mmCIF file of C-alpha atoms in Angstrom:
data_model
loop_
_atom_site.group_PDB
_atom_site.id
_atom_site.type_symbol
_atom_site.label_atom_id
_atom_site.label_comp_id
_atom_site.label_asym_id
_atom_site.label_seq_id
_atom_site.Cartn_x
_atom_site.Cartn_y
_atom_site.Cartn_z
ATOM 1 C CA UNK A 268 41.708 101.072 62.661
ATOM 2 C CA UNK A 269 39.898 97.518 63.169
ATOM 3 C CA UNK A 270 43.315 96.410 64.572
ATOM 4 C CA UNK A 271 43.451 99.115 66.935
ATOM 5 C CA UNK A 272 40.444 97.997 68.664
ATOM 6 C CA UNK A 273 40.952 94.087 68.272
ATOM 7 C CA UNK A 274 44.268 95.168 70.992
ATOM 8 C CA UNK A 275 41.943 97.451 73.561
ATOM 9 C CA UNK A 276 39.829 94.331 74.153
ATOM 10 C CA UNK A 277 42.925 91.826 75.025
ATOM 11 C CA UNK A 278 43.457 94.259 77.813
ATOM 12 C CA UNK A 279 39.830 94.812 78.771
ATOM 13 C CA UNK A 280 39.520 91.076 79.268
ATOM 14 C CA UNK A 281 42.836 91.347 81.184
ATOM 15 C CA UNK A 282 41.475 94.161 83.310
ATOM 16 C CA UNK A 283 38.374 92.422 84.083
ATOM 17 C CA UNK A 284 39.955 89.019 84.888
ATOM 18 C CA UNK A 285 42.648 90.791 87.419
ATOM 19 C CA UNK A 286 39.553 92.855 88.968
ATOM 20 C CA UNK A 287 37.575 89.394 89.231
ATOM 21 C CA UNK A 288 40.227 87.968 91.185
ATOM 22 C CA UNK A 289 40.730 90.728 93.530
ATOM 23 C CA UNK A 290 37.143 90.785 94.236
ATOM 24 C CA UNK A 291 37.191 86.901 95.088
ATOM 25 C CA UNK A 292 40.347 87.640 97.083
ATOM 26 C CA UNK A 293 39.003 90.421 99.565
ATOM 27 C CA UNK A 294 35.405 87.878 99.424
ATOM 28 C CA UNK A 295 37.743 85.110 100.891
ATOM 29 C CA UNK A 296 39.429 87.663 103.541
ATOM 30 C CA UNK A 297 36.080 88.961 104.626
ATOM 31 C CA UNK A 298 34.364 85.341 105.227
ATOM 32 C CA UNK A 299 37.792 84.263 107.423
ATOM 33 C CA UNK A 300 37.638 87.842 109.157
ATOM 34 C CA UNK A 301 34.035 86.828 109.949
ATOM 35 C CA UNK A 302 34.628 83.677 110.733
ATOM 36 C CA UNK A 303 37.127 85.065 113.113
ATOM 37 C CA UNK A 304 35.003 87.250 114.802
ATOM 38 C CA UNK A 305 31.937 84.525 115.129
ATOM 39 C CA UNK A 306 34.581 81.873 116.695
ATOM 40 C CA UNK A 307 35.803 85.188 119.082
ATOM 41 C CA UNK A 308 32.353 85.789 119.717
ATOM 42 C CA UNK A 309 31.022 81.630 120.544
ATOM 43 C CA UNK A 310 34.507 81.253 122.780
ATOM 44 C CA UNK A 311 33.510 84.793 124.733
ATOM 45 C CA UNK A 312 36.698 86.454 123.363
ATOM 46 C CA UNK A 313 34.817 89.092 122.111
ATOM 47 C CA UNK A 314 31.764 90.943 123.508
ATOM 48 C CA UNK A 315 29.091 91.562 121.527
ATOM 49 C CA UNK A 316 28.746 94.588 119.546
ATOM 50 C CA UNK A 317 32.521 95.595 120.435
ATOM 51 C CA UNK A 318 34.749 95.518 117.327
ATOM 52 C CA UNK A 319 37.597 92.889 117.035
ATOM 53 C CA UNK A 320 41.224 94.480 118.152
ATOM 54 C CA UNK A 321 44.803 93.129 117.852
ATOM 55 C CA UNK A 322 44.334 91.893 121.541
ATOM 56 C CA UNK A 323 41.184 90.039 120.677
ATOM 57 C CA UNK A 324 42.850 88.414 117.935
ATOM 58 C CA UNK A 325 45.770 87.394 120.101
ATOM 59 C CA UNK A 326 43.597 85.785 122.183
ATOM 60 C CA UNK A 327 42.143 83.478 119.703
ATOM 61 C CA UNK A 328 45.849 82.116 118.446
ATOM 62 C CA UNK A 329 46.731 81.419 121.558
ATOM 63 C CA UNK A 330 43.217 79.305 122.395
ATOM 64 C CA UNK A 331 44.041 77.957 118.640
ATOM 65 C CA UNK A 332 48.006 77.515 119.334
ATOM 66 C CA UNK A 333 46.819 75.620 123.185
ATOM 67 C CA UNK A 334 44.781 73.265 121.443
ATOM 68 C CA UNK A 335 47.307 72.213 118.949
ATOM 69 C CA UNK A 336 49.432 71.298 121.886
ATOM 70 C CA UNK A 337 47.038 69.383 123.394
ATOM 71 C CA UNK A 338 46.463 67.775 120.581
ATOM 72 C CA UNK A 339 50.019 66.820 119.919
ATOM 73 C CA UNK A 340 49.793 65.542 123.685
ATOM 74 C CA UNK A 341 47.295 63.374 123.103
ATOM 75 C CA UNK A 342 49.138 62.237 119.804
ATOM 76 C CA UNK A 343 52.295 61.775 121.896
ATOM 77 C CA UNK A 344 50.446 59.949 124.854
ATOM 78 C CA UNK A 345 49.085 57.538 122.310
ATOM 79 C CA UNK A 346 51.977 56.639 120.473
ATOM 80 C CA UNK A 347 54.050 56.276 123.739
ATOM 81 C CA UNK A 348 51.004 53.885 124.559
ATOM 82 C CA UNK A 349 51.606 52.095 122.061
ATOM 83 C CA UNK A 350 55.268 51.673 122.238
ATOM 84 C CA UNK A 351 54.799 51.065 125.830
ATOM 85 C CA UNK A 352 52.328 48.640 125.055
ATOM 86 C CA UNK A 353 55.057 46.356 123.486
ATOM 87 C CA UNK A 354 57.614 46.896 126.425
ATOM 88 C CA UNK A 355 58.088 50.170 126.150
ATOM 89 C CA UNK A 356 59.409 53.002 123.478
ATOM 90 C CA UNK A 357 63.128 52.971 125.204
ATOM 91 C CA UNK A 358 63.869 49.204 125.500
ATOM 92 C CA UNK A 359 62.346 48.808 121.797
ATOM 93 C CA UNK A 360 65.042 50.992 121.229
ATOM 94 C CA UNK A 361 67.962 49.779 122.825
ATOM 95 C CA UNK A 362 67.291 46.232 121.918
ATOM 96 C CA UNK A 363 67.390 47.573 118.064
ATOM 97 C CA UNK A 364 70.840 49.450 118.933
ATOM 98 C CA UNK A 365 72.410 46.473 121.061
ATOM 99 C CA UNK A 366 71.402 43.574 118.412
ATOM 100 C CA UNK A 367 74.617 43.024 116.268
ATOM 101 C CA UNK A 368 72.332 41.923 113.377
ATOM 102 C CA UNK A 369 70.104 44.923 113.425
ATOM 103 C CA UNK A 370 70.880 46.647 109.929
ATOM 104 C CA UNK A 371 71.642 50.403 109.843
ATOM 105 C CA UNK A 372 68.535 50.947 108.683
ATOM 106 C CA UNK A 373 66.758 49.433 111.368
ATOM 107 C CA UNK A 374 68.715 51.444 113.793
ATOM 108 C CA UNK A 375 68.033 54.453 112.067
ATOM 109 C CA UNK A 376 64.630 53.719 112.000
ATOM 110 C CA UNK A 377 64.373 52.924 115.875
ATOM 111 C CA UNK A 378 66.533 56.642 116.769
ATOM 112 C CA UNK A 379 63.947 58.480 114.078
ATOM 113 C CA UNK A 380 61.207 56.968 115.908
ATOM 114 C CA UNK A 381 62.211 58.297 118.890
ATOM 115 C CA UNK A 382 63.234 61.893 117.660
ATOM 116 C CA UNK A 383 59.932 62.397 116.321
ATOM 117 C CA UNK A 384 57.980 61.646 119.658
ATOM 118 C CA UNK A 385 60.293 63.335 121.552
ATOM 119 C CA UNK A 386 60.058 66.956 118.931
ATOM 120 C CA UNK A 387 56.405 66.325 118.785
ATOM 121 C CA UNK A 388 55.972 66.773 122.407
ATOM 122 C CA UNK A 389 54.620 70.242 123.640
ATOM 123 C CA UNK A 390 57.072 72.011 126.151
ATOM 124 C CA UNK A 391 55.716 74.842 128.446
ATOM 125 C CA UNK A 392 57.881 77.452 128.087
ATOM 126 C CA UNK A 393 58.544 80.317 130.664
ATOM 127 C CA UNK A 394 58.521 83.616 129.280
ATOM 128 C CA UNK A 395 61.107 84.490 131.987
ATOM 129 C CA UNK A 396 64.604 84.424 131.279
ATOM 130 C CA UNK A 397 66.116 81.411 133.284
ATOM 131 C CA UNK A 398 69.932 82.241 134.530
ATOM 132 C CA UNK A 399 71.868 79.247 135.248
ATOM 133 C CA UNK A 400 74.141 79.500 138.010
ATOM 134 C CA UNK A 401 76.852 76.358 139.256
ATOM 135 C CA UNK A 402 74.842 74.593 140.943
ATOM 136 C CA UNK A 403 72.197 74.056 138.203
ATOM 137 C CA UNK A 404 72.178 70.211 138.332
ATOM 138 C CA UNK A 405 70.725 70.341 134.048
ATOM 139 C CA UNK A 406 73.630 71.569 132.967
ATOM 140 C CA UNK A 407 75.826 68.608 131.174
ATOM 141 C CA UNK A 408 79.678 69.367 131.019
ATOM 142 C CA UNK A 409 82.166 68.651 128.006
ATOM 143 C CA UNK A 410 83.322 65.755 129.694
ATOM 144 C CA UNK A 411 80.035 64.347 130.102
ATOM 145 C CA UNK A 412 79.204 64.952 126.450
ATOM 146 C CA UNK A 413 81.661 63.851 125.097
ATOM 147 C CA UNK A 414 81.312 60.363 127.569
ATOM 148 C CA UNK A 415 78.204 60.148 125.827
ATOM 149 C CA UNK A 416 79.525 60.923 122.126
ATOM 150 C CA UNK A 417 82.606 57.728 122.690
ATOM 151 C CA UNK A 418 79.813 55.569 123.949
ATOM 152 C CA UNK A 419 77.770 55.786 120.262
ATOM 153 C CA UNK A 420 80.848 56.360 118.404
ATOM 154 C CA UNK A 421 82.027 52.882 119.660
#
C-alpha cells in the first residue's frame, strides 16, 4: 500500500513540473505579445485602444525587416570603405588572383571576401513579375558564360 503511494507522487512532481513550464512558457509569449503591441503603439502602428491584427503585425516586420537592411547597408558601405580605403575591394582582388605566388588559400580568401559583401548587400526587390524580352541588355548568353568560365578555368 505504502508503495502505491511512493509512485502517485513521482507523477505529481511530474505534473507540477510540466504545468510550471507551461505557465513560464505562455508568461514569456505574453511579455513579447506586449512588447509587440507597446513597440506598435511608440512607432504609431497601432492606435490606441484598437486591438493588434495580422495587418498590424505585418507592419511591424516589415519596419523590423527595413531596418535590418539598412543596417546591412551601412555594414556593406563600411566594409567597402574600408577595402576602398586600401585601393579598392576589386583591385585587392585581382592583384591576389593575378600574383603567381598567391597560395590557393589566399585566393580563396580574396573571392570569399568578396562573396560575402556582395550576399550581404540588400537588393530592392519588385513585387512585379519582370518578363524579359530580346532586347533585355542583363541577360548573359551561353557563349558569354562560358567566355567567362575558360577565362578562370585557365
Amino acid at each position: 500500500m505504502f508503495a502505491e503511494e511512493g509512485n502517485m507522487a513521482a507523477p505529481q512532481g511530474k505534473i507540477a513540473l510540466v504545468q510550471d513550464e507551461a505557465s513560464k512558457r505562455i508568461a514569456a509569449e505574453k511579455s513579447e505579445f506586449n512588447k509587440s503591441v507597446r513597440e506598435m503603439r511608440k512607432l504609431g502602428i497601432l492606435p490606441p485602444g484598437v486591438k493588434p491584427k495580422a495587418k498590424h503585425f505585418n507592419m511591424l516586420a516589415a519596419y523590423q525587416n527595413s531596418n535590418a537592411a539598412k543596417m546591412r547597408a551601412t555594414s556593406v558601405a563600411r566594409d567597402l570603405a574600408a577595402f576602398e580605403s586600401v585601393g579598392g575591394m576589386g583591385a585587392q582582388v585581382l592583384a591576389t588572383l593575378n600574383n603567381p605566388k598567391a597560395k590557393a588559400t589566399e585566393r580563396a580568401i580574396a573571392l570569399q571576401a568578396m562573396i560575402q559583401i556582395t550576399k550581404s548587400a540588400p537588393m530592392v526587390v519588385s513585387a512585379a513579375r519582370i518578363e524579359p524580352d530580346d532586347e533585355s541588355p542583363f541577360l548573359i548568353d551561353d557563349s558569354e558564360l562560358d567566355g567567362i568560365m575558360s577565362e578562370f578555368s585557365a
